[in-house]
mmCIF file of C-alpha atoms in Angstrom:
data_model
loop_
_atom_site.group_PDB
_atom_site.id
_atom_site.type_symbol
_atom_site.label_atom_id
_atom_site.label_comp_id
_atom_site.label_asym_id
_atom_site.label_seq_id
_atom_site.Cartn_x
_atom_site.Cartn_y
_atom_site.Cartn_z
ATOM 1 C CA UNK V 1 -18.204 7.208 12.973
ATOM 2 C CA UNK V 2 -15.657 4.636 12.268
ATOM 3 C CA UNK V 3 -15.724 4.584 8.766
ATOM 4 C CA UNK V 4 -12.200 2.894 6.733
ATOM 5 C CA UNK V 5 -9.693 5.361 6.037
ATOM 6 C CA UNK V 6 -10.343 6.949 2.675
ATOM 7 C CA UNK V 7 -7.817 7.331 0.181
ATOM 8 C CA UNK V 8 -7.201 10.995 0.867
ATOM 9 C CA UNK V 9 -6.319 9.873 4.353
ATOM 10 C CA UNK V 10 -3.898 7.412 2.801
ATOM 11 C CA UNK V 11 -1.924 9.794 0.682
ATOM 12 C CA UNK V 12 -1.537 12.442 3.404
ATOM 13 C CA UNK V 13 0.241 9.816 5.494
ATOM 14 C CA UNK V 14 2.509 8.165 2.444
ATOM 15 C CA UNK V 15 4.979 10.528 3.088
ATOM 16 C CA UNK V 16 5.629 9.583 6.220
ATOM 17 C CA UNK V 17 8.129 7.170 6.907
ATOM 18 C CA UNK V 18 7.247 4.288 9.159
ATOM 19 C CA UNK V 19 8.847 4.332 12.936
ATOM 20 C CA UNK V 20 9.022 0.875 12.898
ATOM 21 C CA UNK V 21 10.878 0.630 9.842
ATOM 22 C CA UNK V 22 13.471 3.855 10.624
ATOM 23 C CA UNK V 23 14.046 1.225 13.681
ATOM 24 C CA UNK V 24 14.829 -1.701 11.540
ATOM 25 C CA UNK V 25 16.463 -0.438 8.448
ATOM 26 C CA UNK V 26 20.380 0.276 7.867
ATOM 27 C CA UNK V 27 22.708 0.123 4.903
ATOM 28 C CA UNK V 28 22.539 -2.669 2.639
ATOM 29 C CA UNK V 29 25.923 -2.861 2.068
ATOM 30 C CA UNK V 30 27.923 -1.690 5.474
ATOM 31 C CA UNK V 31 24.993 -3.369 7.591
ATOM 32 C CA UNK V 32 25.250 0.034 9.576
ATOM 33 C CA UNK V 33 22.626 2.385 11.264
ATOM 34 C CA UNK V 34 21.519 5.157 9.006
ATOM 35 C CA UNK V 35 20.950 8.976 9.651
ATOM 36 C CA UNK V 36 17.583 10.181 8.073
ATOM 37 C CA UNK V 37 17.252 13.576 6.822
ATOM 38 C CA UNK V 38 13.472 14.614 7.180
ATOM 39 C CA UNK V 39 14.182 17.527 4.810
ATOM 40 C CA UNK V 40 15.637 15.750 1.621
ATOM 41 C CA UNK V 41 13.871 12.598 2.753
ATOM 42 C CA UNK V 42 16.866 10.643 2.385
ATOM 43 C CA UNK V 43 18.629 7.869 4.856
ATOM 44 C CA UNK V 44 22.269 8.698 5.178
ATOM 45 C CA UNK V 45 25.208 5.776 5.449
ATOM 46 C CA UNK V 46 28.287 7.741 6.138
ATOM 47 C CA UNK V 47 30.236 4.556 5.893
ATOM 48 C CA UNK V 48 28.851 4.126 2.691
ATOM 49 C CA UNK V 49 28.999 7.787 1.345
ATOM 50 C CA UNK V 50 25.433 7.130 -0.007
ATOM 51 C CA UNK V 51 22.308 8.639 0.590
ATOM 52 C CA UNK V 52 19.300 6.232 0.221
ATOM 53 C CA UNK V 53 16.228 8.471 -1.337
ATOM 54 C CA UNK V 54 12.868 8.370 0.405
ATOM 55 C CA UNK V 55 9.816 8.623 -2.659
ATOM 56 C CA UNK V 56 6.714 8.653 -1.489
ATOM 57 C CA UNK V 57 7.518 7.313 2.176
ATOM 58 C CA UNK V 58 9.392 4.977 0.857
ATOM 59 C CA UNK V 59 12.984 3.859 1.189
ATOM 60 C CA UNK V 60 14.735 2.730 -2.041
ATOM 61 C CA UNK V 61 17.000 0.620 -0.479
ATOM 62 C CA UNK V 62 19.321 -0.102 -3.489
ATOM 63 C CA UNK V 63 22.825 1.230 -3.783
ATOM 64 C CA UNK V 64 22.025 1.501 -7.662
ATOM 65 C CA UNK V 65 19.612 4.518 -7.008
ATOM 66 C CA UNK V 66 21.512 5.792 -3.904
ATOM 67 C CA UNK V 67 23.178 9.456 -3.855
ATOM 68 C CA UNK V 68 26.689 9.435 -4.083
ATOM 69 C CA UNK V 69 28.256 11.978 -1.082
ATOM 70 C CA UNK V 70 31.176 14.056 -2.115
ATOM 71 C CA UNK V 71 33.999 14.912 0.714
ATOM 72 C CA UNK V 72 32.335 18.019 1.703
ATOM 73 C CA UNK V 73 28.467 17.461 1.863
ATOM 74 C CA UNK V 74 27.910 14.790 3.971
ATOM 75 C CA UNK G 1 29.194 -13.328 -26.402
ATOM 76 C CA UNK G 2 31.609 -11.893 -24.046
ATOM 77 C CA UNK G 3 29.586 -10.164 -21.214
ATOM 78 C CA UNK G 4 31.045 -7.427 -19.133
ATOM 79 C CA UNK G 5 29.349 -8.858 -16.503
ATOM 80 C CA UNK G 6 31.172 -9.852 -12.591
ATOM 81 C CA UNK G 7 32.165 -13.116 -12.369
ATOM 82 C CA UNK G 8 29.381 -14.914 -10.212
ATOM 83 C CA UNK G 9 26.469 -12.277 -11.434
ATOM 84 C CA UNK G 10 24.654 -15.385 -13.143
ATOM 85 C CA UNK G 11 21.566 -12.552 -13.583
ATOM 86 C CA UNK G 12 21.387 -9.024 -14.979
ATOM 87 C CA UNK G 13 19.432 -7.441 -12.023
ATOM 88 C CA UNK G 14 19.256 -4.095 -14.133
ATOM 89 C CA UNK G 15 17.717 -5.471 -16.679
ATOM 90 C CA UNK G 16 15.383 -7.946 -14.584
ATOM 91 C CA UNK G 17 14.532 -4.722 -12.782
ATOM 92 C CA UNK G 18 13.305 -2.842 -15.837
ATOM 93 C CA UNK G 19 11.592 -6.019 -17.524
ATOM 94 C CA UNK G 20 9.627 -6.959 -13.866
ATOM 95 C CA UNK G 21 8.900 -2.989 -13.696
ATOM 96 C CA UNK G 22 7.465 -2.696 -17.229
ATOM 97 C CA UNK G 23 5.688 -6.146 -16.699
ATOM 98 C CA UNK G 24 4.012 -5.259 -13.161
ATOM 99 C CA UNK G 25 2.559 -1.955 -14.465
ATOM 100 C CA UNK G 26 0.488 -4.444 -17.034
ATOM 101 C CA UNK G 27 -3.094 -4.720 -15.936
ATOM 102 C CA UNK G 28 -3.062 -8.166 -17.259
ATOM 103 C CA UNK G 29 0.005 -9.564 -15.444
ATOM 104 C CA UNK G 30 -0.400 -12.944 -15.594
ATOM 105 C CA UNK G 31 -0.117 -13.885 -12.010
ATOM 106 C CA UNK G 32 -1.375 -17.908 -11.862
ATOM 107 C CA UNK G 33 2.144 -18.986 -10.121
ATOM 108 C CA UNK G 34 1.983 -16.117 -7.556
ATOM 109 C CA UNK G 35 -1.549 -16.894 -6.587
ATOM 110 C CA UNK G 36 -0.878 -19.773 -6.378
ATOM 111 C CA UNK G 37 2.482 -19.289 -4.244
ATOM 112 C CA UNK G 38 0.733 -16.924 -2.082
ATOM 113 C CA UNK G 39 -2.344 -19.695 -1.339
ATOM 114 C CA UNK G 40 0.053 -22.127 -0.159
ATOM 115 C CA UNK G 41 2.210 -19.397 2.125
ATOM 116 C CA UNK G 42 -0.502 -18.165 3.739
ATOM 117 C CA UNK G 43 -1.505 -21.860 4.306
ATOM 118 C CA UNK G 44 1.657 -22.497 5.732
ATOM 119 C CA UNK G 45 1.545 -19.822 7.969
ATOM 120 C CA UNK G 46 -2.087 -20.609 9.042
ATOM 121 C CA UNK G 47 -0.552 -23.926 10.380
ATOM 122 C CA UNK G 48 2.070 -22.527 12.667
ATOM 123 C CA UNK G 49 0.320 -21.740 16.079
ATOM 124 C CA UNK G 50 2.513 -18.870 17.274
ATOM 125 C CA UNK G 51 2.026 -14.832 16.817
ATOM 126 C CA UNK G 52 4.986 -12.953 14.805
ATOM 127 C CA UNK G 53 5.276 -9.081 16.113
ATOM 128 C CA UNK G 54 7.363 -7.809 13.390
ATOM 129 C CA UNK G 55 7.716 -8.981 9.828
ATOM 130 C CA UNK G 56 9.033 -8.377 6.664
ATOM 131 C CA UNK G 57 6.975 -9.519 3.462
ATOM 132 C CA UNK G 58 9.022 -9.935 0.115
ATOM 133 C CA UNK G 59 6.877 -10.276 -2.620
ATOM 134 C CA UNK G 60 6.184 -8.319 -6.110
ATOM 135 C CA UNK G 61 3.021 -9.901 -6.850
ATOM 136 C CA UNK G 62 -0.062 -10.088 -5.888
ATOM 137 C CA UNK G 63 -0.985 -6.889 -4.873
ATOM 138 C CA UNK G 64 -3.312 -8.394 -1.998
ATOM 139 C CA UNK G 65 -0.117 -10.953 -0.617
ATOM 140 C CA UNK G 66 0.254 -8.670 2.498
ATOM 141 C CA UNK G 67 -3.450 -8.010 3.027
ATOM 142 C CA UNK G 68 -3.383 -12.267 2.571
ATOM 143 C CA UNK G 69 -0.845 -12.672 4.977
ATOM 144 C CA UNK G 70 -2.416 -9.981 7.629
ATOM 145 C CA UNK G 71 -5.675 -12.210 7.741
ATOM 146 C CA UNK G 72 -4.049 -15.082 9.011
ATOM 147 C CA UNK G 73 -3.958 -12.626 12.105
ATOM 148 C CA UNK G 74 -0.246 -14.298 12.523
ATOM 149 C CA UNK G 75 1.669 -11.251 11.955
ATOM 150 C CA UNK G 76 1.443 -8.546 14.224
ATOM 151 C CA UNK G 77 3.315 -5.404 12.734
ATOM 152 C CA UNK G 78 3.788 -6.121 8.592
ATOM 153 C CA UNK G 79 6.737 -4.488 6.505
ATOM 154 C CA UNK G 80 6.270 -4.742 2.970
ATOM 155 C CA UNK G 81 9.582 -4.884 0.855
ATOM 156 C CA UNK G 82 9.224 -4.990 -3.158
ATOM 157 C CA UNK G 83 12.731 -6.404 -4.852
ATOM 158 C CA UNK G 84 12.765 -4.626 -7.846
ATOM 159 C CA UNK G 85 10.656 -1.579 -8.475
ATOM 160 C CA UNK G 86 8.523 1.025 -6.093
ATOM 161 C CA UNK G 87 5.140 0.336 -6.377
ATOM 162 C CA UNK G 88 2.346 1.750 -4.173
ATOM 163 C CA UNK G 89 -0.406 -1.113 -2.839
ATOM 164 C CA UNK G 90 -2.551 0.222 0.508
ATOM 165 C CA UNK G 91 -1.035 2.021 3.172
ATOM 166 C CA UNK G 92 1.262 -0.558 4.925
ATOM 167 C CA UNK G 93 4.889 0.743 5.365
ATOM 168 C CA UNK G 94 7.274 -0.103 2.630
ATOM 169 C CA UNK G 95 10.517 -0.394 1.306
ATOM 170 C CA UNK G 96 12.648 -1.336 -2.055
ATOM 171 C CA UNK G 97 14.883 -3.552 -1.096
ATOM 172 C CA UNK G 98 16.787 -6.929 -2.490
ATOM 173 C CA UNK G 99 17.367 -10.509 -0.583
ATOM 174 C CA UNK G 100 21.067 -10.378 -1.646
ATOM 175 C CA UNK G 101 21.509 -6.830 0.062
ATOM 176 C CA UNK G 102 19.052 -7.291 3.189
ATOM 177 C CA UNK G 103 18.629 -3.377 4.376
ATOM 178 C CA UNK G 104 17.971 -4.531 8.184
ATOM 179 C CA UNK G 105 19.580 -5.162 11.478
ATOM 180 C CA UNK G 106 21.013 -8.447 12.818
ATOM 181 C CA UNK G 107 18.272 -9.795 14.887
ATOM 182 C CA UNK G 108 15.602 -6.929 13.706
ATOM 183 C CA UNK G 109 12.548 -9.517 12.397
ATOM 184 C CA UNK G 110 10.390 -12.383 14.163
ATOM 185 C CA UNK G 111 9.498 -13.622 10.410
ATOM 186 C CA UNK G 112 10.707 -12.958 6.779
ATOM 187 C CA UNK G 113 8.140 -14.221 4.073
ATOM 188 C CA UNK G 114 9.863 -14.134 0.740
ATOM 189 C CA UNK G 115 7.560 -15.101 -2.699
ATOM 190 C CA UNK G 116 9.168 -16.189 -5.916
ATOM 191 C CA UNK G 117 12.105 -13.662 -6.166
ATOM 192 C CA UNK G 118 15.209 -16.113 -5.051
ATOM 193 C CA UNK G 119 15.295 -17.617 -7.813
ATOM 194 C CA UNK G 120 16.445 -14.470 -9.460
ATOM 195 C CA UNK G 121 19.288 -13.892 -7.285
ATOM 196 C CA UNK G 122 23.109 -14.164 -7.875
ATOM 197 C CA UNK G 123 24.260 -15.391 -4.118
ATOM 198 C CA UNK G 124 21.534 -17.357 -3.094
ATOM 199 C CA UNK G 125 23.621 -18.680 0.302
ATOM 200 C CA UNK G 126 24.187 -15.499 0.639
ATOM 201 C CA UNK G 127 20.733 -14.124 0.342
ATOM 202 C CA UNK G 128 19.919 -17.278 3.066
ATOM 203 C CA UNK G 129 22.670 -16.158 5.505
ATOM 204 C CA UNK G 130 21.470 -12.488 5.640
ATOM 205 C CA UNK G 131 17.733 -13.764 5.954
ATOM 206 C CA UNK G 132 18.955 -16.201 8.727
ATOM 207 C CA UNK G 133 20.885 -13.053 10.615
ATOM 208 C CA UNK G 134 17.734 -10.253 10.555
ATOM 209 C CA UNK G 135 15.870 -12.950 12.382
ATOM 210 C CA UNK G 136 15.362 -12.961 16.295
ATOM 211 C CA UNK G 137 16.212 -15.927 18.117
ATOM 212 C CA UNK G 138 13.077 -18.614 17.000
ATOM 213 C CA UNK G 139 11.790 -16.383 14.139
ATOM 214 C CA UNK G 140 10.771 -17.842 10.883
ATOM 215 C CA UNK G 141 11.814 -18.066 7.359
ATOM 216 C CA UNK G 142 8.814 -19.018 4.582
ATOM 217 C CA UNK G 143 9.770 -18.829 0.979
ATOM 218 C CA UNK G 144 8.791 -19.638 -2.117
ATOM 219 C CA UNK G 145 10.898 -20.115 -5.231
ATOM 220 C CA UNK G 146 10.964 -21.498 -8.617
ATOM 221 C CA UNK G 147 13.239 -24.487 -8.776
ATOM 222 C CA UNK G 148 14.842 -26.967 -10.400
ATOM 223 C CA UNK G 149 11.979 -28.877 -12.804
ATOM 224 C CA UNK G 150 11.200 -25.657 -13.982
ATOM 225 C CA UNK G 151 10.780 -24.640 -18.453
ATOM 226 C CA UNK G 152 12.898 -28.135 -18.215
ATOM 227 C CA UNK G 153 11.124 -28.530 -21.502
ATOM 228 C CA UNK G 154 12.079 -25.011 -23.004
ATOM 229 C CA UNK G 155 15.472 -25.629 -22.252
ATOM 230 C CA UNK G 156 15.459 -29.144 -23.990
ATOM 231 C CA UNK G 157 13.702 -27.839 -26.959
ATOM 232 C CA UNK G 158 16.354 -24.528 -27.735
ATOM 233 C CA UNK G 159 18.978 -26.632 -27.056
ATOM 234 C CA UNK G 160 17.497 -29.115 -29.928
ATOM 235 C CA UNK G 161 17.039 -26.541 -31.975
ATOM 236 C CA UNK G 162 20.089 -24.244 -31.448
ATOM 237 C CA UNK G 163 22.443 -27.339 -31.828
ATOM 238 C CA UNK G 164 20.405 -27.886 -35.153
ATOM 239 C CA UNK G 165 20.683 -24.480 -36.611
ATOM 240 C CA UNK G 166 23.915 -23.029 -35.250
ATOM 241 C CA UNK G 167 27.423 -24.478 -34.360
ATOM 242 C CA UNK G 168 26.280 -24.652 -30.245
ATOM 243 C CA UNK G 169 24.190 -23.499 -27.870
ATOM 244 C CA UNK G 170 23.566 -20.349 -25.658
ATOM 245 C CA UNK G 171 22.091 -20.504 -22.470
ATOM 246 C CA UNK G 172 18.233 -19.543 -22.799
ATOM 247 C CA UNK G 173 17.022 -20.532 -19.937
ATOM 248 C CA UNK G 174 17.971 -19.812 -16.536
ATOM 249 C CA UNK G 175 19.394 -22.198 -14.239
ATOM 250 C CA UNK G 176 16.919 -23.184 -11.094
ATOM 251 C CA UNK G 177 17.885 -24.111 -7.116
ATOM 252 C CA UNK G 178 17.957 -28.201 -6.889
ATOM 253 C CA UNK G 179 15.054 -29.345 -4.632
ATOM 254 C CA UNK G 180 18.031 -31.801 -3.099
ATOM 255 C CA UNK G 181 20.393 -28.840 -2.288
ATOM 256 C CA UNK G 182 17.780 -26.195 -0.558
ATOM 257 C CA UNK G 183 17.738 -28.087 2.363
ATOM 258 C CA UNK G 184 21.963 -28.153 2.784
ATOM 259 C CA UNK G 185 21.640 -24.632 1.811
ATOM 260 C CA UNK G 186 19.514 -23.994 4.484
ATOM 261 C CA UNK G 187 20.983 -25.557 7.317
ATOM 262 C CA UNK G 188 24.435 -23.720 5.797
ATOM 263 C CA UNK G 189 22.844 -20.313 6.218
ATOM 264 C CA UNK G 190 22.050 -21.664 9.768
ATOM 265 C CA UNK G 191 18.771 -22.590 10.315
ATOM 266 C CA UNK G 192 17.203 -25.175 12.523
ATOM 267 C CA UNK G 193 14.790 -27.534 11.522
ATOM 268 C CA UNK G 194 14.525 -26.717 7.416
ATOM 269 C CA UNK G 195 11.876 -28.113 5.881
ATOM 270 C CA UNK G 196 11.955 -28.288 1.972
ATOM 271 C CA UNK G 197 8.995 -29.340 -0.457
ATOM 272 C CA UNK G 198 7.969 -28.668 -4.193
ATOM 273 C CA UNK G 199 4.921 -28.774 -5.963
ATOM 274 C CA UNK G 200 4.957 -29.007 -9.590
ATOM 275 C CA UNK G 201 2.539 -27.303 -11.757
ATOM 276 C CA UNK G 202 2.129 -28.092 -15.562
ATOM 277 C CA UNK G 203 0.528 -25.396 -17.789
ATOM 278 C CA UNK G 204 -0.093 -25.947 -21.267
ATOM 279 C CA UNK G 205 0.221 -23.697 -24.086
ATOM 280 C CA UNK G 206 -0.683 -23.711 -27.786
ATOM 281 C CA UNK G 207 2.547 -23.639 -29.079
ATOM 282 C CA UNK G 208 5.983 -22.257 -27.569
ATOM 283 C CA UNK G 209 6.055 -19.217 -28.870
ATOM 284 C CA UNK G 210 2.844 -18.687 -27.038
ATOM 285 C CA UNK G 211 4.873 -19.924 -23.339
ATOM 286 C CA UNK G 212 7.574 -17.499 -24.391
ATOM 287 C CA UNK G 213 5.271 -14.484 -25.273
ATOM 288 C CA UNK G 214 3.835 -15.214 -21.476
ATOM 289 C CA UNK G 215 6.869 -15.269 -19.601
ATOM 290 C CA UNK G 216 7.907 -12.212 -21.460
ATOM 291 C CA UNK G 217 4.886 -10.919 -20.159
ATOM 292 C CA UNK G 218 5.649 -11.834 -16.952
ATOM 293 C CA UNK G 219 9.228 -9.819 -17.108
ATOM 294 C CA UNK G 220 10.694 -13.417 -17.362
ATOM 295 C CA UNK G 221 12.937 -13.200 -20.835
ATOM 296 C CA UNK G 222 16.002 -14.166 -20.702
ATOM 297 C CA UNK G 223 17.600 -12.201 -17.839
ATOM 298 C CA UNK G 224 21.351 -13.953 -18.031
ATOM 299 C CA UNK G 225 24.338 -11.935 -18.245
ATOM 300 C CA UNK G 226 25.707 -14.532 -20.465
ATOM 301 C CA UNK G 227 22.450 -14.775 -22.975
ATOM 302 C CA UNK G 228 23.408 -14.720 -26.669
ATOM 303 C CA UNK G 229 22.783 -10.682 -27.707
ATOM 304 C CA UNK G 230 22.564 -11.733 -31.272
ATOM 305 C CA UNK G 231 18.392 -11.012 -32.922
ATOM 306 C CA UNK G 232 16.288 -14.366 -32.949
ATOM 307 C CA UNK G 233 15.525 -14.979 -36.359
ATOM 308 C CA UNK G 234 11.590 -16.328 -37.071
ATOM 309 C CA UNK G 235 13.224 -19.824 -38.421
ATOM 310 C CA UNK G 236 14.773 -20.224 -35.215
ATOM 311 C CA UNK G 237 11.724 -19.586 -33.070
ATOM 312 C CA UNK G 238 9.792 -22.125 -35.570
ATOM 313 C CA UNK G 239 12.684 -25.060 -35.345
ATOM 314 C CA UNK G 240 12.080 -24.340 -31.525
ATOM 315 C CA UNK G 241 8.504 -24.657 -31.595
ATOM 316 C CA UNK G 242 9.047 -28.111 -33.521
ATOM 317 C CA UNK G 243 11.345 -29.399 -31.606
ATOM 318 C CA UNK G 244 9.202 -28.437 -28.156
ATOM 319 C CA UNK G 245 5.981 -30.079 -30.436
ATOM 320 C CA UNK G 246 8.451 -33.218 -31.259
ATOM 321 C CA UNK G 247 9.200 -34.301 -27.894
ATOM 322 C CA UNK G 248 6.403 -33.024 -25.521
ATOM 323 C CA UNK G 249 3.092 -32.132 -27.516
ATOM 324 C CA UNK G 250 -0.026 -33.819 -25.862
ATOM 325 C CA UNK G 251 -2.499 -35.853 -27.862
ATOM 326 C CA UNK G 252 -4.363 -32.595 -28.354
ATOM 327 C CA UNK G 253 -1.442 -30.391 -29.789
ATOM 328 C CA UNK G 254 -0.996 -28.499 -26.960
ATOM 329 C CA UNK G 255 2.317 -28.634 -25.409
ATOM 330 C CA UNK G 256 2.727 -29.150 -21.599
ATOM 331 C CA UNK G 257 4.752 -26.640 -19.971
ATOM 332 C CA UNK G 258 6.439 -27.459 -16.320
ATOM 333 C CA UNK G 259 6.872 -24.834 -13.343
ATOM 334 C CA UNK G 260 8.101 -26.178 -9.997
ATOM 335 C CA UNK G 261 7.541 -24.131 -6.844
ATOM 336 C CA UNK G 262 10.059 -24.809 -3.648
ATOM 337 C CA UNK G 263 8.364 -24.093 -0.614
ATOM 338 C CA UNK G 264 11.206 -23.305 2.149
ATOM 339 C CA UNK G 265 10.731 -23.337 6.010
ATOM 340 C CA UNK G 266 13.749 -22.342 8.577
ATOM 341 C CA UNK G 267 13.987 -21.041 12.139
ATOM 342 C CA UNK G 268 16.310 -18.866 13.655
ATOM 343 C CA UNK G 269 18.186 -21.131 16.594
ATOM 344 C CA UNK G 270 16.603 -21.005 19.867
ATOM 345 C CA UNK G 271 17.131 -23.042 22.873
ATOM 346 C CA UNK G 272 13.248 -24.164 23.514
ATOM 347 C CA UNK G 273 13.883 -25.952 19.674
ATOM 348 C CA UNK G 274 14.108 -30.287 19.688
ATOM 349 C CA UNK G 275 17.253 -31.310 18.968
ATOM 350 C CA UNK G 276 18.888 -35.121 18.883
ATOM 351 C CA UNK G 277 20.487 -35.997 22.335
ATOM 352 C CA UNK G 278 23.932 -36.543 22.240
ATOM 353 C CA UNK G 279 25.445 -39.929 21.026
ATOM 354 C CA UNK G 280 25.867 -42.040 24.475
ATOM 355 C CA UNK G 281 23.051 -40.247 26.569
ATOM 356 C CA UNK G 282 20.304 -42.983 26.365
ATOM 357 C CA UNK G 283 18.916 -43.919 30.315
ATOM 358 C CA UNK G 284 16.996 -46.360 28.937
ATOM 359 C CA UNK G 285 17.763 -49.267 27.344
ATOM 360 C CA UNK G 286 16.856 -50.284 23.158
ATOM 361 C CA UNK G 287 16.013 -53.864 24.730
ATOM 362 C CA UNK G 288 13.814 -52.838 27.656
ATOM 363 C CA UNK G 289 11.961 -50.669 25.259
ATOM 364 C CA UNK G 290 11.572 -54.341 23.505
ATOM 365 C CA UNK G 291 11.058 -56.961 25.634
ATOM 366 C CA UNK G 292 13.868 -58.896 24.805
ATOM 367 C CA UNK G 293 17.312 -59.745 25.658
ATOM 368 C CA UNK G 294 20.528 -58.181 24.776
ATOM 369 C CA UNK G 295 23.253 -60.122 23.190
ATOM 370 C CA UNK G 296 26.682 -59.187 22.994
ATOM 371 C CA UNK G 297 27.728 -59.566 18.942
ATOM 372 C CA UNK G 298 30.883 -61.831 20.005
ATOM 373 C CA UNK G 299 29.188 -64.423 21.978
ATOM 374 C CA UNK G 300 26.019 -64.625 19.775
#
């Protein structure tokens, strides 16, 4: 049956994040490749020290709502 | 009004980030100069006879832009970025992201569609440069932003009535892109063949406290770090009203009300691209082409 994915369907796959876009995306401000972190759903810029969070699949791309890392936790 | 605002940060993005969020999550958004924008985009893309395999789509409003912009069947894999709040429309991937801080790699995109957010940003060259850089080699750039002729009238009619009622004036409305400059700005940023049109739109409205109410509605108050933080007393908003009424009313009462909509159109350099010869590389001759002779100037 090829029936249009119902919203169920959509939600399950919201919280993944998009190959494609783990491909394309690195820090906004450093311009360098980021580390994700399936667990916390975060994407990691060491040169940064920030951790971009992931909310419902997807990226929040502003330093403004980023995660600061301390020395030891990165 | 001293701001503690960065010298340069024309706009308070914070703020303009909370107003847009608060205004988006209002069923009634009123959305005429997005549709609009996102008619003439898709157009514009329609036009262009060449397949896109990755792009990124800018836009906060409408909620159906990307769905628009997938029907052309121009764009092959679409990435839907939203500048200034998270908001979940269909299943397409998606990020948060803003022009001025562009969260992908040098040479990552084939095209970049970006809908009426530029004019809300504090480096605008910048923004262009960092659009110009995520494309691949012939890629494209389509934007649309408010410009220059835009609330021209609003801005008249505050400064009428703040020079009548206080000692100066604050700025109340913000300041747009010149049509004039977009294309230097382009070409700047480095791309090839810009192309740089405007369509102006005129909405009326009852009175002007009726424009402002809908661009408050819109998230569109006074977003300038620099805006007066003082309470706007009703017999200012009525002086303003006259003085918008004095100048601009129409026959019927209404007043007219001015929006102006850049439409922006770059590539990313690539060798297959026309360019002008060089100076001094003609094989053929300007007379031959005419039929006639050539004279030297110092004989003639």
């Amino acid at each position: 049956m090829a029936s249009p994915p119902t919203k169920q369907g959509k939600r399950t796959t919201a919280a993944q994040v998009d190959p494609k876009l783990l491909e394309i995306l690195v820090c906004p401000l450093t311009k360098q490749t980021l580390t994700y972190d399936a667990e916390r759903q975060e994407l990691i810029s060491p040169a940064a020290r920030l951790a971009y969070p992931i909310r419902e699949g997807i990226p929040i791309m502003l330093p403004e709502e980023a995660r600061k890392l301390t020395e030891d936790s990165s | 009004m001293m701001s503690d605002s960065l010298p340069g940060q024309t706009f308070d993005r914070d703020l303009l980030r909370k107003r847009v969020a608060c205004a988006l999550a209002n069923p009634e958004y009123p959305d005429f100069l997005h549709k609009r924008a996102a008619q003439d985009l898709t157009g514009r893309l329609e036009l262009i006879l060449r397949d896109f395999d990755t792009a990124l789509v800018i836009a906060d409003k409408p909620d159906d832009f990307a769905m628009r912009m997938r029907a052309t069947g121009r764009l092959g894999h679409i990435l839907l970025a939203h500048t200034l709040v998270a908001r979940t429309a269909g299943n397409q991937p998606q990020i948060v992201c803003e022009e001025e801080r562009l969260p992908v790699a040098e040479h990552s995109l084939d095209c970049i569609v970006s809908m009426l957010n530029l004019q809300q940003v504090n480096d605008l060259p910048g923004a262009l440069v960092q659009i110009s850089r995520a494309l691949r080699p012939d890629g494209l750039f389509l934007a649309a932003l408010l410009g220059g002729g835009t609330l021209s009238e609003l801005r008249h009619a505050w400064l009428t009535a703040e020079s009548q009622r206080t000692s100066g004036a604050t700025p109340r409305v913000a300041p747009f892109a010149d049509l004039r400059d977009m294309g230097a700005l382009l070409q700047r940023a480095g791309f090839a063949l810009p192309v740089v049109d405007a369509d102006r739109i005129t909405v009326t409205y009852r009175d002007a406290l009726a424009l402002m109410r809908e661009l408050k509605q819109m998230g569109w108050s006074n977003p300038l770090n620099q805006r007066s933080r003082s309470p706007i007393t009703r017999q200012t908003v009525a002086t303003v009203c006259a003085a918008y009424e004095a100048t601009f009313a129409n026959q019927d009462g209404r007043i007219p009300a001015t929006f102006e909509i850049i439409y922006l159109t770059g590539w990313a350099p690539h060798e297959s691209q026309q360019k002008p010869l060089r100076p001094g590389s003609a094989k053929t001759r300007l007379a031959d082409a005419l039929s006639t002779r050539e004279h030297s100037l110092k004989n003639s």
